[in-house]
PDB file of C-alpha atoms in Angstrom:
ATOM      1  CA  UNK A  10       3.868 254.220 -34.324  1.00  0.00           C
ATOM      2  CA  UNK A  11       3.389 251.346 -36.616  1.00  0.00           C
ATOM      3  CA  UNK A  12      -0.205 250.474 -37.798  1.00  0.00           C
ATOM      4  CA  UNK A  13      -1.284 254.026 -36.687  1.00  0.00           C
ATOM      5  CA  UNK A  14      -4.454 255.277 -38.532  1.00  0.00           C
ATOM      6  CA  UNK A  15      -3.561 258.589 -40.482  1.00  0.00           C
ATOM      7  CA  UNK A  16      -4.077 261.846 -38.294  1.00  0.00           C
ATOM      8  CA  UNK A  17      -5.340 264.677 -40.068  1.00  0.00           C
ATOM      9  CA  UNK A  18      -6.271 267.762 -37.968  1.00  0.00           C
ATOM     10  CA  UNK A  19      -8.747 270.362 -39.368  1.00  0.00           C
ATOM     11  CA  UNK A  20      -7.315 273.728 -40.159  1.00  0.00           C
ATOM     12  CA  UNK A  21      -7.519 276.650 -37.640  1.00  0.00           C
ATOM     13  CA  UNK A  22      -9.630 279.569 -38.467  1.00  0.00           C
ATOM     14  CA  UNK A  23      -7.566 282.332 -39.686  1.00  0.00           C
ATOM     15  CA  UNK A  24      -7.861 286.057 -41.001  1.00  0.00           C
ATOM     16  CA  UNK A  25      -7.690 287.145 -44.688  1.00  0.00           C
ATOM     17  CA  UNK A  26      -4.025 288.884 -44.076  1.00  0.00           C
ATOM     18  CA  UNK A  27      -2.814 285.503 -42.899  1.00  0.00           C
ATOM     19  CA  UNK A  28      -4.478 283.421 -45.719  1.00  0.00           C
ATOM     20  CA  UNK A  29      -2.596 285.802 -48.099  1.00  0.00           C
ATOM     21  CA  UNK A  30       0.684 284.612 -46.523  1.00  0.00           C
ATOM     22  CA  UNK A  31      -0.356 281.111 -47.598  1.00  0.00           C
ATOM     23  CA  UNK A  32       0.120 281.875 -51.303  1.00  0.00           C
ATOM     24  CA  UNK A  33       3.542 282.771 -50.890  1.00  0.00           C
ATOM     25  CA  UNK A  34       4.630 279.394 -51.851  1.00  0.00           C
ATOM     26  CA  UNK A  35       5.452 277.674 -48.674  1.00  0.00           C
ATOM     27  CA  UNK A  36       2.378 275.428 -48.947  1.00  0.00           C
ATOM     28  CA  UNK A  37       1.025 273.404 -51.706  1.00  0.00           C
ATOM     29  CA  UNK A  38      -2.028 271.006 -51.982  1.00  0.00           C
ATOM     30  CA  UNK A  39      -1.421 267.674 -50.586  1.00  0.00           C
ATOM     31  CA  UNK A  40      -3.628 264.632 -51.260  1.00  0.00           C
ATOM     32  CA  UNK A  41      -1.940 262.738 -48.088  1.00  0.00           C
ATOM     33  CA  UNK A  42      -4.364 261.426 -45.409  1.00  0.00           C
ATOM     34  CA  UNK A  43      -1.938 262.821 -42.977  1.00  0.00           C
ATOM     35  CA  UNK A  44      -2.167 266.701 -42.157  1.00  0.00           C
ATOM     36  CA  UNK A  45      -1.329 269.238 -39.528  1.00  0.00           C
ATOM     37  CA  UNK A  46      -3.152 272.796 -39.268  1.00  0.00           C
ATOM     38  CA  UNK A  47      -1.049 275.889 -40.076  1.00  0.00           C
ATOM     39  CA  UNK A  48      -1.016 278.897 -37.782  1.00  0.00           C
ATOM     40  CA  UNK A  49       0.993 282.099 -37.817  1.00  0.00           C
ATOM     41  CA  UNK A  50       2.858 283.548 -34.769  1.00  0.00           C
ATOM     42  CA  UNK A  51       3.739 287.175 -34.406  1.00  0.00           C
ATOM     43  CA  UNK A  52       7.603 287.813 -34.329  1.00  0.00           C
ATOM     44  CA  UNK A  53       8.252 291.523 -34.014  1.00  0.00           C
ATOM     45  CA  UNK A  54       6.247 293.069 -36.974  1.00  0.00           C
ATOM     46  CA  UNK A  55       6.324 289.958 -38.962  1.00  0.00           C
ATOM     47  CA  UNK A  56       4.099 286.867 -38.994  1.00  0.00           C
ATOM     48  CA  UNK A  57       6.108 283.391 -38.707  1.00  0.00           C
ATOM     49  CA  UNK A  58       4.604 280.527 -40.177  1.00  0.00           C
ATOM     50  CA  UNK A  59       3.997 277.565 -37.914  1.00  0.00           C
ATOM     51  CA  UNK A  60       2.767 273.774 -38.435  1.00  0.00           C
ATOM     52  CA  UNK A  61       1.120 272.374 -35.466  1.00  0.00           C
ATOM     53  CA  UNK A  62       2.532 268.870 -35.353  1.00  0.00           C
ATOM     54  CA  UNK A  63       1.532 268.216 -31.718  1.00  0.00           C
ATOM     55  CA  UNK A  64      -0.997 265.095 -32.654  1.00  0.00           C
ATOM     56  CA  UNK A  65       1.380 263.887 -35.373  1.00  0.00           C
ATOM     57  CA  UNK A  66       4.666 264.022 -32.972  1.00  0.00           C
ATOM     58  CA  UNK A  67       2.435 261.949 -30.464  1.00  0.00           C
ATOM     59  CA  UNK A  68       2.701 258.964 -32.818  1.00  0.00           C
ATOM     60  CA  UNK A  69       5.893 259.384 -34.519  1.00  0.00           C
ATOM     61  CA  UNK A  70       8.747 256.833 -33.373  1.00  0.00           C
ATOM     62  CA  UNK A  71      11.520 259.016 -31.902  1.00  0.00           C
ATOM     63  CA  UNK A  72      14.781 259.126 -33.724  1.00  0.00           C
ATOM     64  CA  UNK A  73      17.811 258.753 -31.078  1.00  0.00           C
ATOM     65  CA  UNK A  74      20.374 260.463 -32.929  1.00  0.00           C
ATOM     66  CA  UNK A  75      23.218 261.615 -30.101  1.00  0.00           C
ATOM     67  CA  UNK A  76      23.976 265.472 -29.416  1.00  0.00           C
ATOM     68  CA  UNK A  77      27.659 265.980 -29.279  1.00  0.00           C
ATOM     69  CA  UNK A  78      29.145 266.401 -25.856  1.00  0.00           C
ATOM     70  CA  UNK A  79      29.847 270.162 -25.215  1.00  0.00           C
ATOM     71  CA  UNK A  80      33.267 269.321 -23.648  1.00  0.00           C
ATOM     72  CA  UNK A  81      34.119 267.469 -26.856  1.00  0.00           C
ATOM     73  CA  UNK A  82      33.175 270.250 -28.991  1.00  0.00           C
ATOM     74  CA  UNK A  83      35.169 272.669 -26.660  1.00  0.00           C
ATOM     75  CA  UNK A  84      38.327 270.344 -26.849  1.00  0.00           C
ATOM     76  CA  UNK A  85      37.804 270.577 -30.834  1.00  0.00           C
ATOM     77  CA  UNK A  86      38.211 274.322 -30.403  1.00  0.00           C
ATOM     78  CA  UNK A  87      41.458 274.557 -28.569  1.00  0.00           C
ATOM     79  CA  UNK A  88      44.082 276.902 -30.267  1.00  0.00           C
ATOM     80  CA  UNK A  89      41.353 278.568 -32.620  1.00  0.00           C
ATOM     81  CA  UNK A  90      41.261 282.414 -32.535  1.00  0.00           C
ATOM     82  CA  UNK A  91      38.914 282.974 -35.379  1.00  0.00           C
ATOM     83  CA  UNK A  92      35.191 281.711 -35.448  1.00  0.00           C
ATOM     84  CA  UNK A  93      32.156 282.034 -37.524  1.00  0.00           C
ATOM     85  CA  UNK A  94      28.770 280.667 -36.710  1.00  0.00           C
ATOM     86  CA  UNK A  95      26.312 279.907 -39.739  1.00  0.00           C
ATOM     87  CA  UNK A  96      22.651 279.664 -38.487  1.00  0.00           C
ATOM     88  CA  UNK A  97      20.646 277.281 -40.911  1.00  0.00           C
ATOM     89  CA  UNK A  98      17.366 278.595 -39.153  1.00  0.00           C
ATOM     90  CA  UNK A  99      14.973 277.332 -42.054  1.00  0.00           C
ATOM     91  CA  UNK A 100      16.879 273.889 -41.931  1.00  0.00           C
ATOM     92  CA  UNK A 101      13.980 272.209 -40.602  1.00  0.00           C
ATOM     93  CA  UNK A 102      11.153 274.933 -40.815  1.00  0.00           C
ATOM     94  CA  UNK A 103       8.757 273.641 -37.576  1.00  0.00           C
ATOM     95  CA  UNK A 104       8.767 270.191 -38.865  1.00  0.00           C
ATOM     96  CA  UNK A 105       8.098 266.800 -37.117  1.00  0.00           C
ATOM     97  CA  UNK A 106       9.795 265.846 -33.709  1.00  0.00           C
ATOM     98  CA  UNK A 107      12.608 263.894 -35.371  1.00  0.00           C
ATOM     99  CA  UNK A 108      13.565 266.686 -37.726  1.00  0.00           C
ATOM    100  CA  UNK A 109      16.304 268.453 -35.723  1.00  0.00           C
ATOM    101  CA  UNK A 110      18.177 265.273 -35.075  1.00  0.00           C
ATOM    102  CA  UNK A 111      17.703 264.135 -38.703  1.00  0.00           C
ATOM    103  CA  UNK A 112      18.843 267.496 -39.859  1.00  0.00           C
ATOM    104  CA  UNK A 113      21.820 267.316 -37.857  1.00  0.00           C
ATOM    105  CA  UNK A 114      22.645 263.884 -39.316  1.00  0.00           C
ATOM    106  CA  UNK A 115      22.432 265.215 -42.635  1.00  0.00           C
ATOM    107  CA  UNK A 116      24.621 268.034 -42.082  1.00  0.00           C
ATOM    108  CA  UNK A 117      27.054 265.707 -40.536  1.00  0.00           C
ATOM    109  CA  UNK A 118      27.050 263.600 -43.612  1.00  0.00           C
ATOM    110  CA  UNK A 119      27.350 266.787 -45.809  1.00  0.00           C
ATOM    111  CA  UNK A 120      30.266 268.242 -43.960  1.00  0.00           C
ATOM    112  CA  UNK A 121      31.879 264.931 -42.781  1.00  0.00           C
ATOM    113  CA  UNK A 122      35.278 265.662 -44.541  1.00  0.00           C
ATOM    114  CA  UNK A 123      35.574 268.699 -42.415  1.00  0.00           C
ATOM    115  CA  UNK A 124      34.181 267.730 -39.105  1.00  0.00           C
ATOM    116  CA  UNK A 125      36.769 267.692 -36.282  1.00  0.00           C
ATOM    117  CA  UNK A 126      39.265 269.927 -38.759  1.00  0.00           C
ATOM    118  CA  UNK A 127      37.619 273.205 -38.478  1.00  0.00           C
ATOM    119  CA  UNK A 128      33.902 272.628 -38.172  1.00  0.00           C
ATOM    120  CA  UNK A 129      31.203 271.630 -35.838  1.00  0.00           C
ATOM    121  CA  UNK A 130      27.475 271.219 -36.554  1.00  0.00           C
ATOM    122  CA  UNK A 131      25.089 271.523 -33.536  1.00  0.00           C
ATOM    123  CA  UNK A 132      21.672 270.800 -34.721  1.00  0.00           C
ATOM    124  CA  UNK A 133      21.181 273.825 -37.070  1.00  0.00           C
ATOM    125  CA  UNK A 134      24.119 275.736 -36.281  1.00  0.00           C
ATOM    126  CA  UNK A 135      27.642 275.377 -37.994  1.00  0.00           C
ATOM    127  CA  UNK A 136      30.825 276.921 -36.113  1.00  0.00           C
ATOM    128  CA  UNK A 137      33.586 277.255 -38.562  1.00  0.00           C
ATOM    129  CA  UNK A 138      36.830 277.680 -36.309  1.00  0.00           C
ATOM    130  CA  UNK A 139      40.369 278.599 -37.542  1.00  0.00           C
ATOM    131  CA  UNK A 140      43.519 279.369 -36.183  1.00  0.00           C
ATOM    132  CA  UNK A 141      44.582 282.268 -38.216  1.00  0.00           C
ATOM    133  CA  UNK A 142      42.338 284.728 -40.605  1.00  0.00           C
ATOM    134  CA  UNK A 143      43.982 283.416 -43.805  1.00  0.00           C
ATOM    135  CA  UNK A 144      42.969 280.038 -43.211  1.00  0.00           C
ATOM    136  CA  UNK A 145      39.542 280.966 -41.599  1.00  0.00           C
ATOM    137  CA  UNK A 146      38.671 282.689 -45.342  1.00  0.00           C
ATOM    138  CA  UNK A 147      39.348 279.248 -46.902  1.00  0.00           C
ATOM    139  CA  UNK A 148      37.535 277.640 -44.539  1.00  0.00           C
ATOM    140  CA  UNK A 149      34.538 279.814 -45.038  1.00  0.00           C
ATOM    141  CA  UNK A 150      34.713 279.782 -48.684  1.00  0.00           C
ATOM    142  CA  UNK A 151      34.774 276.099 -48.302  1.00  0.00           C
ATOM    143  CA  UNK A 152      31.808 275.630 -46.207  1.00  0.00           C
ATOM    144  CA  UNK A 153      29.557 278.210 -48.362  1.00  0.00           C
ATOM    145  CA  UNK A 154      30.476 276.442 -51.439  1.00  0.00           C
ATOM    146  CA  UNK A 155      29.192 273.215 -50.115  1.00  0.00           C
ATOM    147  CA  UNK A 156      26.344 274.858 -48.800  1.00  0.00           C
ATOM    148  CA  UNK A 157      25.668 276.355 -52.531  1.00  0.00           C
ATOM    149  CA  UNK A 158      25.814 273.041 -53.869  1.00  0.00           C
ATOM    150  CA  UNK A 159      23.582 271.216 -51.520  1.00  0.00           C
TER     151      UNK A 159
END
């Protein structure tokens, strides 16, 4: 919200093992008056780094980027027989409330020439669809090249 004083939540208590994870390069020192605590959530045998943005999200102005209508997405897929899904799961790594729509908007801009031709973006997933395998190989190469460049 405009004119909201900075919110900085103190770090949560953690274990030496988890502190060691913080040195992996995900986090760097900040002088910002805004801050959110880091925590680790066990996912299988691994620890997943998360950031608790609850307090910051309460004062963040929400972005209203529209999600595509499922029926329209299905209409685009008519006639396609070959599919590939790319999950950009680190695209918005546990970030603020507007991150999913901001990320989707960015991906729609990046892939604008391919949208409605052979590609659909839905939040952090990219669906590539084609009528035949040869065409699909070309589409996949195009998408992967764009991702490499961006």
